[in-house]
mmCIF file of C-alpha atoms in Angstrom:
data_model
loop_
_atom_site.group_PDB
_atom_site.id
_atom_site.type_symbol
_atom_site.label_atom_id
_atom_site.label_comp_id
_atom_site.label_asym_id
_atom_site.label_seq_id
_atom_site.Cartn_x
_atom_site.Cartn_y
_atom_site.Cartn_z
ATOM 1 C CA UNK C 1 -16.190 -3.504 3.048
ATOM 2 C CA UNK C 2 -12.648 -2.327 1.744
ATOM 3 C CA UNK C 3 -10.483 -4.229 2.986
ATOM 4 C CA UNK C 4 -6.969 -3.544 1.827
ATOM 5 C CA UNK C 5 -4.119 -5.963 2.965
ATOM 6 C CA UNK C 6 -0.894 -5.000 2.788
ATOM 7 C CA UNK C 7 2.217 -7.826 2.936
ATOM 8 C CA UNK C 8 5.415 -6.290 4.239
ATOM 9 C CA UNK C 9 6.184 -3.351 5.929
ATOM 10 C CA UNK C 10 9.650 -1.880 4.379
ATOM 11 C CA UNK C 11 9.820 1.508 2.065
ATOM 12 C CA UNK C 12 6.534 0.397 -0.305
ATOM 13 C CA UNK C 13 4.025 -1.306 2.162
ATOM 14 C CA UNK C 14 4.728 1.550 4.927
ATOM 15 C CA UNK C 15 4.069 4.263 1.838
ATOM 16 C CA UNK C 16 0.891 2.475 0.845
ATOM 17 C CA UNK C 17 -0.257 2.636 4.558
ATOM 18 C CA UNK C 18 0.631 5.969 5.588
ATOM 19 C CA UNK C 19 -1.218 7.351 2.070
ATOM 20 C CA UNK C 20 -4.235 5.731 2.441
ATOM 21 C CA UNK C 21 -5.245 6.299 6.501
ATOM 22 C CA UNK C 22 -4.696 10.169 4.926
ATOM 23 C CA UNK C 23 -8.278 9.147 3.287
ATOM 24 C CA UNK C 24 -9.570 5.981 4.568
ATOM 25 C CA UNK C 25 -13.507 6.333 4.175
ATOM 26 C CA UNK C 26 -15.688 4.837 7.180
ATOM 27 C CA UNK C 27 -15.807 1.461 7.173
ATOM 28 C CA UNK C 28 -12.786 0.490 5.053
ATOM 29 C CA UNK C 29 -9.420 -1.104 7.149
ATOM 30 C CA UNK C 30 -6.559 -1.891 6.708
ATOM 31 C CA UNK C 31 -4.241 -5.044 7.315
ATOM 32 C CA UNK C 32 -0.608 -4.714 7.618
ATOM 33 C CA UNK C 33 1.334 -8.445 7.680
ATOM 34 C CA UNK C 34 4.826 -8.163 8.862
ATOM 35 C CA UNK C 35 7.354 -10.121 10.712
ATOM 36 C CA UNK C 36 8.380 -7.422 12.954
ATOM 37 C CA UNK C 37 6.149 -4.639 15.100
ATOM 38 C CA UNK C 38 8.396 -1.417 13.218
ATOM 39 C CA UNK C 39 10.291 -1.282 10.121
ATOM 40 C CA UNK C 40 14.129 -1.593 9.011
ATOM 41 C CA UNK C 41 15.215 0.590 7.562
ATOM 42 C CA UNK C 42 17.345 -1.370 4.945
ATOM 43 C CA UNK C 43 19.373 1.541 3.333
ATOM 44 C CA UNK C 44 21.015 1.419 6.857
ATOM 45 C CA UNK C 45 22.185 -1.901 7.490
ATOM 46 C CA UNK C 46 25.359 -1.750 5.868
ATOM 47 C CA UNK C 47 26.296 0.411 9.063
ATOM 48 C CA UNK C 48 24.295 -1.963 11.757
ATOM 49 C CA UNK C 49 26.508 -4.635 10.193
ATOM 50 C CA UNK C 50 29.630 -2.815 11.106
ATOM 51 C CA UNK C 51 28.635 -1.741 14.684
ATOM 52 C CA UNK C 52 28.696 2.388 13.846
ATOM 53 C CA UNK C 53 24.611 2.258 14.694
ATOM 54 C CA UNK C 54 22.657 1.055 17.096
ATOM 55 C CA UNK C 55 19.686 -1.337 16.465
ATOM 56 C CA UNK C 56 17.507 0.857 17.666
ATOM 57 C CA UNK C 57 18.537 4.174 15.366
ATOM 58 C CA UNK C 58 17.337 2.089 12.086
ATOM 59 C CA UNK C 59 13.887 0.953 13.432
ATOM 60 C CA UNK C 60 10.696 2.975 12.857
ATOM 61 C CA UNK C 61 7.525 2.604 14.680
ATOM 62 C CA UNK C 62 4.321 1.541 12.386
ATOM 63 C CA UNK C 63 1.314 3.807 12.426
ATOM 64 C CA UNK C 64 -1.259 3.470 14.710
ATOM 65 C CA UNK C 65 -5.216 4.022 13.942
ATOM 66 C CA UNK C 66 -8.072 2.393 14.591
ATOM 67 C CA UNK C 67 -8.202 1.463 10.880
ATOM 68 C CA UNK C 68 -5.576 -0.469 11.122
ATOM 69 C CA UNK C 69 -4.329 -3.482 12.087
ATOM 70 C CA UNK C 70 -1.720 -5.329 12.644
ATOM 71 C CA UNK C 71 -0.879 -8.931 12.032
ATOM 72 C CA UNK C 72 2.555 -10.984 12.822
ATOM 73 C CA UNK C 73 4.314 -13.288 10.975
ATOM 74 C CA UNK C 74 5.407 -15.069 7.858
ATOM 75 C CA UNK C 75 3.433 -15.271 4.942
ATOM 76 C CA UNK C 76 3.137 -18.656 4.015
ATOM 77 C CA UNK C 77 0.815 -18.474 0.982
ATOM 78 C CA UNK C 78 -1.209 -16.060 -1.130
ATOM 79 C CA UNK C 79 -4.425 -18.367 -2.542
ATOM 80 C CA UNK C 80 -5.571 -15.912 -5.490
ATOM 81 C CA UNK C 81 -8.405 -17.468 -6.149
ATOM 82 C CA UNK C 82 -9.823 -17.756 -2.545
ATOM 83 C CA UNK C 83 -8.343 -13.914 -1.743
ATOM 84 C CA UNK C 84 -6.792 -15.518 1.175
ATOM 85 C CA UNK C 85 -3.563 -15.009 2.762
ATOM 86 C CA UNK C 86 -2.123 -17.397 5.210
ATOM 87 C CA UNK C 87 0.140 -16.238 7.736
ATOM 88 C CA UNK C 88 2.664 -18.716 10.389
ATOM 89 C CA UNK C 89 0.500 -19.279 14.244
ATOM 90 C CA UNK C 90 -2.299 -16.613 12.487
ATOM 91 C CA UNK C 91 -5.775 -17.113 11.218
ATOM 92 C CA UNK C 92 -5.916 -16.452 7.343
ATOM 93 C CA UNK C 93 -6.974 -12.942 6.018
ATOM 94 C CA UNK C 94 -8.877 -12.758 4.013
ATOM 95 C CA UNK C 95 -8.566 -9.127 1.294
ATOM 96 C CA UNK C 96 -10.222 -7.034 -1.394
ATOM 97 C CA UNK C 97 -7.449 -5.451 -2.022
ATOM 98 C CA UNK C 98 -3.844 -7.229 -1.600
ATOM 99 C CA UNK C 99 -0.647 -5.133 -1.675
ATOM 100 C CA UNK C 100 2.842 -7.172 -2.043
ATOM 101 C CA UNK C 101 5.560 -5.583 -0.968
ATOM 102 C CA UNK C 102 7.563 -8.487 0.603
ATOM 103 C CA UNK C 103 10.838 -7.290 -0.356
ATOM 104 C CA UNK C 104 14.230 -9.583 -1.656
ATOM 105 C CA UNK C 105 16.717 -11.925 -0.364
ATOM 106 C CA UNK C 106 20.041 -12.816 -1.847
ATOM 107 C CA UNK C 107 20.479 -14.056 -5.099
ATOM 108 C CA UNK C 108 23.613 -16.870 -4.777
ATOM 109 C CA UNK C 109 23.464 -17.332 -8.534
ATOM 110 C CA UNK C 110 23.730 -21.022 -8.001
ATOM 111 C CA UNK C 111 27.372 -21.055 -6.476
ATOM 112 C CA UNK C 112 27.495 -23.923 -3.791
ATOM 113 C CA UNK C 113 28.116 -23.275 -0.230
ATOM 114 C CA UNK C 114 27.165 -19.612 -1.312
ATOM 115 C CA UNK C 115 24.335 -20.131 1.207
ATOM 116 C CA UNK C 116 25.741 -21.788 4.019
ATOM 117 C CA UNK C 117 29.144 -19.935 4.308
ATOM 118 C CA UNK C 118 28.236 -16.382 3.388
ATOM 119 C CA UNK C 119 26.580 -13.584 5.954
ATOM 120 C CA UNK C 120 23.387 -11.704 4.420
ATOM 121 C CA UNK C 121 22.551 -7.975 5.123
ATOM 122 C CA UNK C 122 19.001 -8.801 3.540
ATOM 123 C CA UNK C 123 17.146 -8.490 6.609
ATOM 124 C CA UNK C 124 16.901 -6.872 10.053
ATOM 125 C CA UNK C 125 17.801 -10.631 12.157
ATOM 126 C CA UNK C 126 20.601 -11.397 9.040
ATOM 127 C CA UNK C 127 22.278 -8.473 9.471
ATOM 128 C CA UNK C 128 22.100 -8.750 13.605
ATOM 129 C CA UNK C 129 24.138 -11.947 12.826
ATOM 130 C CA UNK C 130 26.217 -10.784 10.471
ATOM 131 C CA UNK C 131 26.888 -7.959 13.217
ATOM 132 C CA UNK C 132 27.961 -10.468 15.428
ATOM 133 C CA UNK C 133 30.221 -12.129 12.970
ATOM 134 C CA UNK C 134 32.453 -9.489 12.099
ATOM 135 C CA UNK C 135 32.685 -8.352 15.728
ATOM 136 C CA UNK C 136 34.283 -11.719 16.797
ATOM 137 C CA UNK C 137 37.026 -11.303 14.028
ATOM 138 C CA UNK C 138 39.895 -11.731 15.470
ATOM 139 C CA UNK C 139 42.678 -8.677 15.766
ATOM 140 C CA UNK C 140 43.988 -8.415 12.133
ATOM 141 C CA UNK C 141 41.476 -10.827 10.902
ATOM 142 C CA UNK C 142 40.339 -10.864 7.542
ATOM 143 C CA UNK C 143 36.880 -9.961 6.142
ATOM 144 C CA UNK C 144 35.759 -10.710 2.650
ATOM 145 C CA UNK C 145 32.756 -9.117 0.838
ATOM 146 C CA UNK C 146 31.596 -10.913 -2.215
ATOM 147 C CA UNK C 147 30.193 -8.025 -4.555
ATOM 148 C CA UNK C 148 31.651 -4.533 -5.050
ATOM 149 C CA UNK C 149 27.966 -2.727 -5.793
ATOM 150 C CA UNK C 150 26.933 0.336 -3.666
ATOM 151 C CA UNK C 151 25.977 -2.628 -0.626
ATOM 152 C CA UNK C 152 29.236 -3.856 -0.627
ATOM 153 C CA UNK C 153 31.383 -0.616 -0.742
ATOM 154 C CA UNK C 154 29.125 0.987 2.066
ATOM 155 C CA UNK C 155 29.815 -2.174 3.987
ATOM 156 C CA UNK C 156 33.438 -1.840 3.563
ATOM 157 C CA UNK C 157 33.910 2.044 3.943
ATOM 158 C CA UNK C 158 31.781 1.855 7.093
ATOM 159 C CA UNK C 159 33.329 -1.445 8.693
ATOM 160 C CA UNK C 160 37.069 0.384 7.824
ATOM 161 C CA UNK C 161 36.053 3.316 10.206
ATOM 162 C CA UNK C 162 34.729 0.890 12.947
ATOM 163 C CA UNK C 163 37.323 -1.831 12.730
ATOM 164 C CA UNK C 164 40.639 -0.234 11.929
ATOM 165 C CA UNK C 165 42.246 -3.673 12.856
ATOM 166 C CA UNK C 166 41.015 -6.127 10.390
ATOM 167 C CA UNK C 167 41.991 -6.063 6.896
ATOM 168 C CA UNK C 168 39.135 -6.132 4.144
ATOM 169 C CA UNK C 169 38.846 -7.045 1.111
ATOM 170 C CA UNK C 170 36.194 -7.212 -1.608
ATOM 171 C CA UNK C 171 35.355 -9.167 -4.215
ATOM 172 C CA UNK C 172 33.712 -8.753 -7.842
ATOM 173 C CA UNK C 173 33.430 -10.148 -10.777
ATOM 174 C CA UNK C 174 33.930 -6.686 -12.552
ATOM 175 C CA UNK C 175 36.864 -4.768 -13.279
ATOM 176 C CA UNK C 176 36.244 -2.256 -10.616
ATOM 177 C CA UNK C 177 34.041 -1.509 -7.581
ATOM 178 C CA UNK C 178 30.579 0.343 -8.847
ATOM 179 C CA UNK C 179 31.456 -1.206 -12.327
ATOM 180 C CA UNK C 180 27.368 0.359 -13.196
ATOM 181 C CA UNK C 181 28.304 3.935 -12.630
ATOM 182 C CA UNK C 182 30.365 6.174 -14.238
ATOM 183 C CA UNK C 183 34.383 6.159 -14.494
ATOM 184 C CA UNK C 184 34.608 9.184 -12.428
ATOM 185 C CA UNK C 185 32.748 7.814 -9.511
ATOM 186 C CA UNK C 186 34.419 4.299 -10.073
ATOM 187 C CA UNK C 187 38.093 5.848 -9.710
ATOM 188 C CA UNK C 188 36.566 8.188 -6.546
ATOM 189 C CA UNK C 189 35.671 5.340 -4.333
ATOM 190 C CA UNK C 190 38.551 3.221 -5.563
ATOM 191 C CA UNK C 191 40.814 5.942 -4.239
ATOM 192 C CA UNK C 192 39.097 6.180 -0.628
ATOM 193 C CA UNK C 193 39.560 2.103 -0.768
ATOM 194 C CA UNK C 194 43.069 2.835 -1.473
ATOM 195 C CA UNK C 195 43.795 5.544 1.208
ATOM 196 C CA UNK C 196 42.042 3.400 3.467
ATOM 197 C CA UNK C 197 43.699 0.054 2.894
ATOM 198 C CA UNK C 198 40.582 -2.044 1.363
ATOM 199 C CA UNK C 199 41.907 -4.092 -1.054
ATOM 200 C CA UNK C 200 40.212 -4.437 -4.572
ATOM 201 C CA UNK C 201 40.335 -7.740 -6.097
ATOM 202 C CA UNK C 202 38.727 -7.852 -10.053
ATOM 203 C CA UNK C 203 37.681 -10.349 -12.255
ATOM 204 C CA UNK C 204 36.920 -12.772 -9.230
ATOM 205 C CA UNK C 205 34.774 -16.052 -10.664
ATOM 206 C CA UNK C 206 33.760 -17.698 -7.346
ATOM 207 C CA UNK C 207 32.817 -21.214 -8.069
ATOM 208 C CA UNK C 208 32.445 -22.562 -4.633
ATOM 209 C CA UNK C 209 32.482 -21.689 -0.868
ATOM 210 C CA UNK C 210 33.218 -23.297 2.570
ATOM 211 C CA UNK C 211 33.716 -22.712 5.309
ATOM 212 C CA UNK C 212 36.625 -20.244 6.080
ATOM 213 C CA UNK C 213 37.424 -20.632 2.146
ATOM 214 C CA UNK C 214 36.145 -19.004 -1.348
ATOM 215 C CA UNK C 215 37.470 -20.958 -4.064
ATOM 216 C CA UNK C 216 38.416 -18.927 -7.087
ATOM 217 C CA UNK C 217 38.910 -21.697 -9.982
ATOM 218 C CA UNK C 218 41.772 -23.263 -8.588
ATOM 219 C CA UNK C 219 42.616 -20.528 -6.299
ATOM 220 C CA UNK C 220 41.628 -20.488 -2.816
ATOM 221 C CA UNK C 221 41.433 -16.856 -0.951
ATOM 222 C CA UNK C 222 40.999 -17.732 2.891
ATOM 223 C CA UNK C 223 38.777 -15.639 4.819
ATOM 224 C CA UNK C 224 37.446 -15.451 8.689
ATOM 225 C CA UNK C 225 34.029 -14.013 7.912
ATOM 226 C CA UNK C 226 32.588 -13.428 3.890
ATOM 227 C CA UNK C 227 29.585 -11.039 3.320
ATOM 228 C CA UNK C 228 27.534 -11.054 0.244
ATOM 229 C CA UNK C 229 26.120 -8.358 -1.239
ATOM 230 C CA UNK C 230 26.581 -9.668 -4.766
ATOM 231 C CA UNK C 231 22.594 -9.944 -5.897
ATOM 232 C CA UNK C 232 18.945 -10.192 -5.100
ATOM 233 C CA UNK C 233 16.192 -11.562 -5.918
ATOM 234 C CA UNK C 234 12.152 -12.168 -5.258
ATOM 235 C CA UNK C 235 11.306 -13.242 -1.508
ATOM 236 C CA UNK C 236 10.941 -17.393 -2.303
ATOM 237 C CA UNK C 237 7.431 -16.831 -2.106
ATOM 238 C CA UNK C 238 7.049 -14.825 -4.958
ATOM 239 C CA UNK C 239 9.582 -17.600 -6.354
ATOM 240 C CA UNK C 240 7.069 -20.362 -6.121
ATOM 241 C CA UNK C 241 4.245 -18.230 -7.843
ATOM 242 C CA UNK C 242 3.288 -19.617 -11.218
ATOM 243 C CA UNK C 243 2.357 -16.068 -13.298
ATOM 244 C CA UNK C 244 4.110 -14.367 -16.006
ATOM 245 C CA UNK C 245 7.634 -13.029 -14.768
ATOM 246 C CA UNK C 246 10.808 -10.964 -16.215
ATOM 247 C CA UNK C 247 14.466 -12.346 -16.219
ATOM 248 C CA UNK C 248 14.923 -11.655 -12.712
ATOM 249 C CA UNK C 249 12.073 -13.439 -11.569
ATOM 250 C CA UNK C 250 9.560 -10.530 -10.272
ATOM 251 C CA UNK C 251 6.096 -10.233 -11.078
ATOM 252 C CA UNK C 252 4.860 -8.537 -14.332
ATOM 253 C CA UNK C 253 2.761 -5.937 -13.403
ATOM 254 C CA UNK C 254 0.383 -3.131 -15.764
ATOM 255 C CA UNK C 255 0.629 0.691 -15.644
ATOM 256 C CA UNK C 256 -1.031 0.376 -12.386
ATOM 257 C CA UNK C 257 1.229 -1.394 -10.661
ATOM 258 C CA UNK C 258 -1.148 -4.568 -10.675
ATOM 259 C CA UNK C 259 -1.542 -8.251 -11.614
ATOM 260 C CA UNK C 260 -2.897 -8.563 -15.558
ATOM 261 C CA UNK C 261 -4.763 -11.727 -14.010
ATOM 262 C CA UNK C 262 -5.675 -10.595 -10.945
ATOM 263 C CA UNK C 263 -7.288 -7.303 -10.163
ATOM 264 C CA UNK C 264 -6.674 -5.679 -7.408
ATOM 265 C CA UNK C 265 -3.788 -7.750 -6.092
ATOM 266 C CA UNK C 266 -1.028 -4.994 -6.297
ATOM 267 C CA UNK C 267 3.037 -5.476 -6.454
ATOM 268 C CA UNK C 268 5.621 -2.939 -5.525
ATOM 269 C CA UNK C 269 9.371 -2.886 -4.779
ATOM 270 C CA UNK C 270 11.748 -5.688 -5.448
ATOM 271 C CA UNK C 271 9.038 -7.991 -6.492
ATOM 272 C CA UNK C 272 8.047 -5.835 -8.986
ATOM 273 C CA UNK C 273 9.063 -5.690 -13.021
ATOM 274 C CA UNK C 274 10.022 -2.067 -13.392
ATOM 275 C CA UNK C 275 12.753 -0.339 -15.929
ATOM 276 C CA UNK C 276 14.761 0.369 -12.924
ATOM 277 C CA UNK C 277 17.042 -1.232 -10.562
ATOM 278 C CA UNK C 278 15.343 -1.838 -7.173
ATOM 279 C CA UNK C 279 15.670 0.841 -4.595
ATOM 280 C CA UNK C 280 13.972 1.985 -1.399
ATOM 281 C CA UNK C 281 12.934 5.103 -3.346
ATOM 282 C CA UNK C 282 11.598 3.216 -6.135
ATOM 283 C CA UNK C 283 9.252 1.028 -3.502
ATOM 284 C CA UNK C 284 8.496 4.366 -1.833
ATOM 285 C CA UNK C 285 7.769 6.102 -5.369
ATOM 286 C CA UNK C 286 5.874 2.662 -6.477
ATOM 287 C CA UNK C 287 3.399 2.669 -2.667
ATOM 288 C CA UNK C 288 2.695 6.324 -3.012
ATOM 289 C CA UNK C 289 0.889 5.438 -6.725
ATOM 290 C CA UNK C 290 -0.628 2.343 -5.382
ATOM 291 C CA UNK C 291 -2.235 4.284 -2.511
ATOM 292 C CA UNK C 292 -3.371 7.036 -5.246
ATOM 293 C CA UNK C 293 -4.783 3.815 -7.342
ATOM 294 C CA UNK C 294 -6.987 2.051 -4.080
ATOM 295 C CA UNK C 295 -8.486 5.893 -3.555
ATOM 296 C CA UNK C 296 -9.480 6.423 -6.938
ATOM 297 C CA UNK C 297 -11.131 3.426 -7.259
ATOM 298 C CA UNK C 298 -12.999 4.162 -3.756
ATOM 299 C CA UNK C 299 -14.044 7.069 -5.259
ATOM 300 C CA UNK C 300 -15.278 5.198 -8.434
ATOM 301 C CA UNK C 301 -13.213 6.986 -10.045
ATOM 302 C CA UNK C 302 -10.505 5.952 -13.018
ATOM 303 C CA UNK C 303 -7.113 6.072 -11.902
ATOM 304 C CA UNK C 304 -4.608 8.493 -13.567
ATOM 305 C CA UNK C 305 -0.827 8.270 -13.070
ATOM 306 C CA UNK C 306 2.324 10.034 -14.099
ATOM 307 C CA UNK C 307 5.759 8.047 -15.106
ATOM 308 C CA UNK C 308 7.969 7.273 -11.725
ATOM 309 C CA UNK C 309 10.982 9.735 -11.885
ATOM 310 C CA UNK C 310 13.756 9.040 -9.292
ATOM 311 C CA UNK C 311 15.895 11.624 -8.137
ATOM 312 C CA UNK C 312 19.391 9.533 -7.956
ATOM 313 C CA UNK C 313 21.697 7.486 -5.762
ATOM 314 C CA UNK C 314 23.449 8.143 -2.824
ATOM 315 C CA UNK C 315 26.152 6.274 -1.217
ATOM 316 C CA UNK C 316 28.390 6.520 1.658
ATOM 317 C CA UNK C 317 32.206 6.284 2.292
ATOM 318 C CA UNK C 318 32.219 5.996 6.108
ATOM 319 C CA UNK C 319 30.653 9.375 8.070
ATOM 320 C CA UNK C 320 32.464 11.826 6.271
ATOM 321 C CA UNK C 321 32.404 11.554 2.449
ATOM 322 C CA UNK C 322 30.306 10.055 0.090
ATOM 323 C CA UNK C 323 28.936 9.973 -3.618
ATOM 324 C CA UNK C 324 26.274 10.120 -5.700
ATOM 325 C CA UNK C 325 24.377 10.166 -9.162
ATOM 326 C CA UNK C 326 22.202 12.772 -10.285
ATOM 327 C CA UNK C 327 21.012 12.233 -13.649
ATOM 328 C CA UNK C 328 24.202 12.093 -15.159
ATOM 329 C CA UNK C 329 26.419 14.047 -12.931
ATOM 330 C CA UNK C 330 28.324 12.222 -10.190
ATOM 331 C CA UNK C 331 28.578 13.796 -7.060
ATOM 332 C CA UNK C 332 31.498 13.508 -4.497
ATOM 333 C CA UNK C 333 33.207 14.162 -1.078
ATOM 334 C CA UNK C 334 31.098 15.682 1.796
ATOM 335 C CA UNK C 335 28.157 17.242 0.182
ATOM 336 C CA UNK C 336 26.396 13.660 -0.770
ATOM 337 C CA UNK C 337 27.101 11.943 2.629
ATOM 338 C CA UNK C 338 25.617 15.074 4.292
ATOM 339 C CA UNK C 339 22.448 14.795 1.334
ATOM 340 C CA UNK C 340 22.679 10.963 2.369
ATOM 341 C CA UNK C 341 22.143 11.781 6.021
ATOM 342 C CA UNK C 342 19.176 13.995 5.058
ATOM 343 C CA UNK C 343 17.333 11.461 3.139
ATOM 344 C CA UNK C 344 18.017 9.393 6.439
ATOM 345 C CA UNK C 345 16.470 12.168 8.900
ATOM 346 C CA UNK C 346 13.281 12.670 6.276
ATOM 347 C CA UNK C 347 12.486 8.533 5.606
ATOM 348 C CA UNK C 348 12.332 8.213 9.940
ATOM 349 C CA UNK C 349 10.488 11.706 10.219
ATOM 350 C CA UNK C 350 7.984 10.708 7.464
ATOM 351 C CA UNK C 351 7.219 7.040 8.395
ATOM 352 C CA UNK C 352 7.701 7.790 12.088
#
């Protein structure tokens, strides 16, 4: 039998599902493992973690067929050798094929109290707390976001328009907010923080948090609630497994997106070595190959696949401007927030 479990449910694992019950042959199934019965969608937590969405707007149902099933919970352990999967209050499944697409979780670069002190937008039930953290700010409270990536400044833009009261701030280590992109971009959302009264604080070095404190060398910068978008990393499962890795800590994979050592165990998305920064579209671009890789090889047939080419970024400045990268060529204002809220309509038409 073909039996092709799949380990998380986000952009790559739904992909890798919703390809292959295209062209499931008769008796093959599939396994889906995930905490939750729908999927986040992550690219939109930023605004359930400011209150401008409901829970409900962000969640997509999974697929149902009679090919597939579904199991709950948290993977506990992958046994490569055995081609068993153990799962929290489940039975193990067992796999011929094994798909990992388990996602990230923040990366606190070793900085103590990081942890403990700091509100994560990582996953659905982190960002529902960090929801309900930044709603009990007090009037003319402050916020602090450590990190001043495209995470951060949605976080900020979007909490600005929801909470006009409390006075933000972010963090970074750079000198600027979207330090990666170019200058043009850089000085465009710098000037929307500056029309909208986010403060921009550079060259931060945090060396330690508590709580209601981020020390700063010798500096202390008081805060009521401190959200960190500054990093990720591999789920601490992925952590714990002993095969070859890059810098960042995810999985080396080949050209088809699989273990050297381990045929047929497959990685995709943010546990995955690729020569791009993690995205939903990569994951998305990354399960659509995989799925393409399990049919060929139900066909008996040699696998064939093109490079991954990504179309660009797209951020958002609140509900009414935006930016973006295509190629080379920044784009701002209107246009990419309303491009932004396309990609949104498509990713819950397609999966839904």
């Amino acid at each position: 039998m073909n039996k092709v479990v799949v380990l998380g449910g986000g952009y790559g694992g739904q992909m890798v599902v919703q390809e292959l019950l295209k062209q499931m042959p008769d008796g093959s199934r599939i396994v889906l493992v995930d905490r939750m019965p729908y999927q986040g969608l992550k690219t939109e937590y930023y605004a359930l973690a400011a209150g401008t969405v409901s829970d409900l707007e962000i969640r997509v149902n999974f697929p149902v067929h009679p090919q597939l099933q579904m199991v709950y919970g948290n993977v506990t352990e992958i046994d490569l050798e055995n081609k068993i999967v153990r799962v929290s209050r489940q039975e193990p499944v067992s796999y011929d094929s094994l798909v990992i697409a388990l996602g990230c979780t923040d990366n606190y670069h070793g900085i103590p109290g990081a942890a403990e002190h700091a509100c994560s937008i990582q996953s659905l039930s982190a960002t529902r707390r960090t929801f309900q953290q930044i709603n009990d700010i007090r009037p003319y409270g402050q916020l602090t976001i450590v990190g001043g990536g495209l995470s951060g400044v949605e976080v900020a833009a979007e909490l600005r328009e929801s909470r006009a009261d409390i006075n933000i701030r972010i963090l970074d280590r750079g000198n600027s907010v979207m330090s990666a992109f170019p200058g043009k971009l850089q000085e465009f959302v710098a000037s929307w923080f500056r029309q909208h009264d986010v403060e921009m604080c550079s060259h931060i070095g945090i060396t330690s948090l508590e709580n209601g404190v981020i020390h700063h060398g010798g500096s202390p910068i008081l805060t009521d609630v401190t959200v960190w978008t500054a990093g990720i990393q591999p789920v601490e499962l992925v952590q714990r497994m002993e095969l070859p890795k890059d810098p960042q800590g995810r999985l080396i994979v080949n050209e088809y997106h699989e273990l050297p050592s381990h045929p047929h165990v497959y990685v995709i998305g943010d546990c995955s070595s690729q020569p791009f920064s993690p995205s939903a579209q990569l994951a998305g671009a990354q399960g659509k190959q995989v799925a393409e890789v399990i049919s060929a090889r139900w066909e008996g047939k040699e696998p064939r696949l093109g490079p991954i080419k990504l179309k660009g970024v797209l951020g958002s400045l609140g509900k009414k401007a935006g930016f973006g990268l295509m190629g080379a060529t920044p784009l701002l204002g209107r246009i990419p927030r309303m491009l932004k809220s396309g990609v949104l309509w498509k990713s819950k038409r397609h999966f839904g």
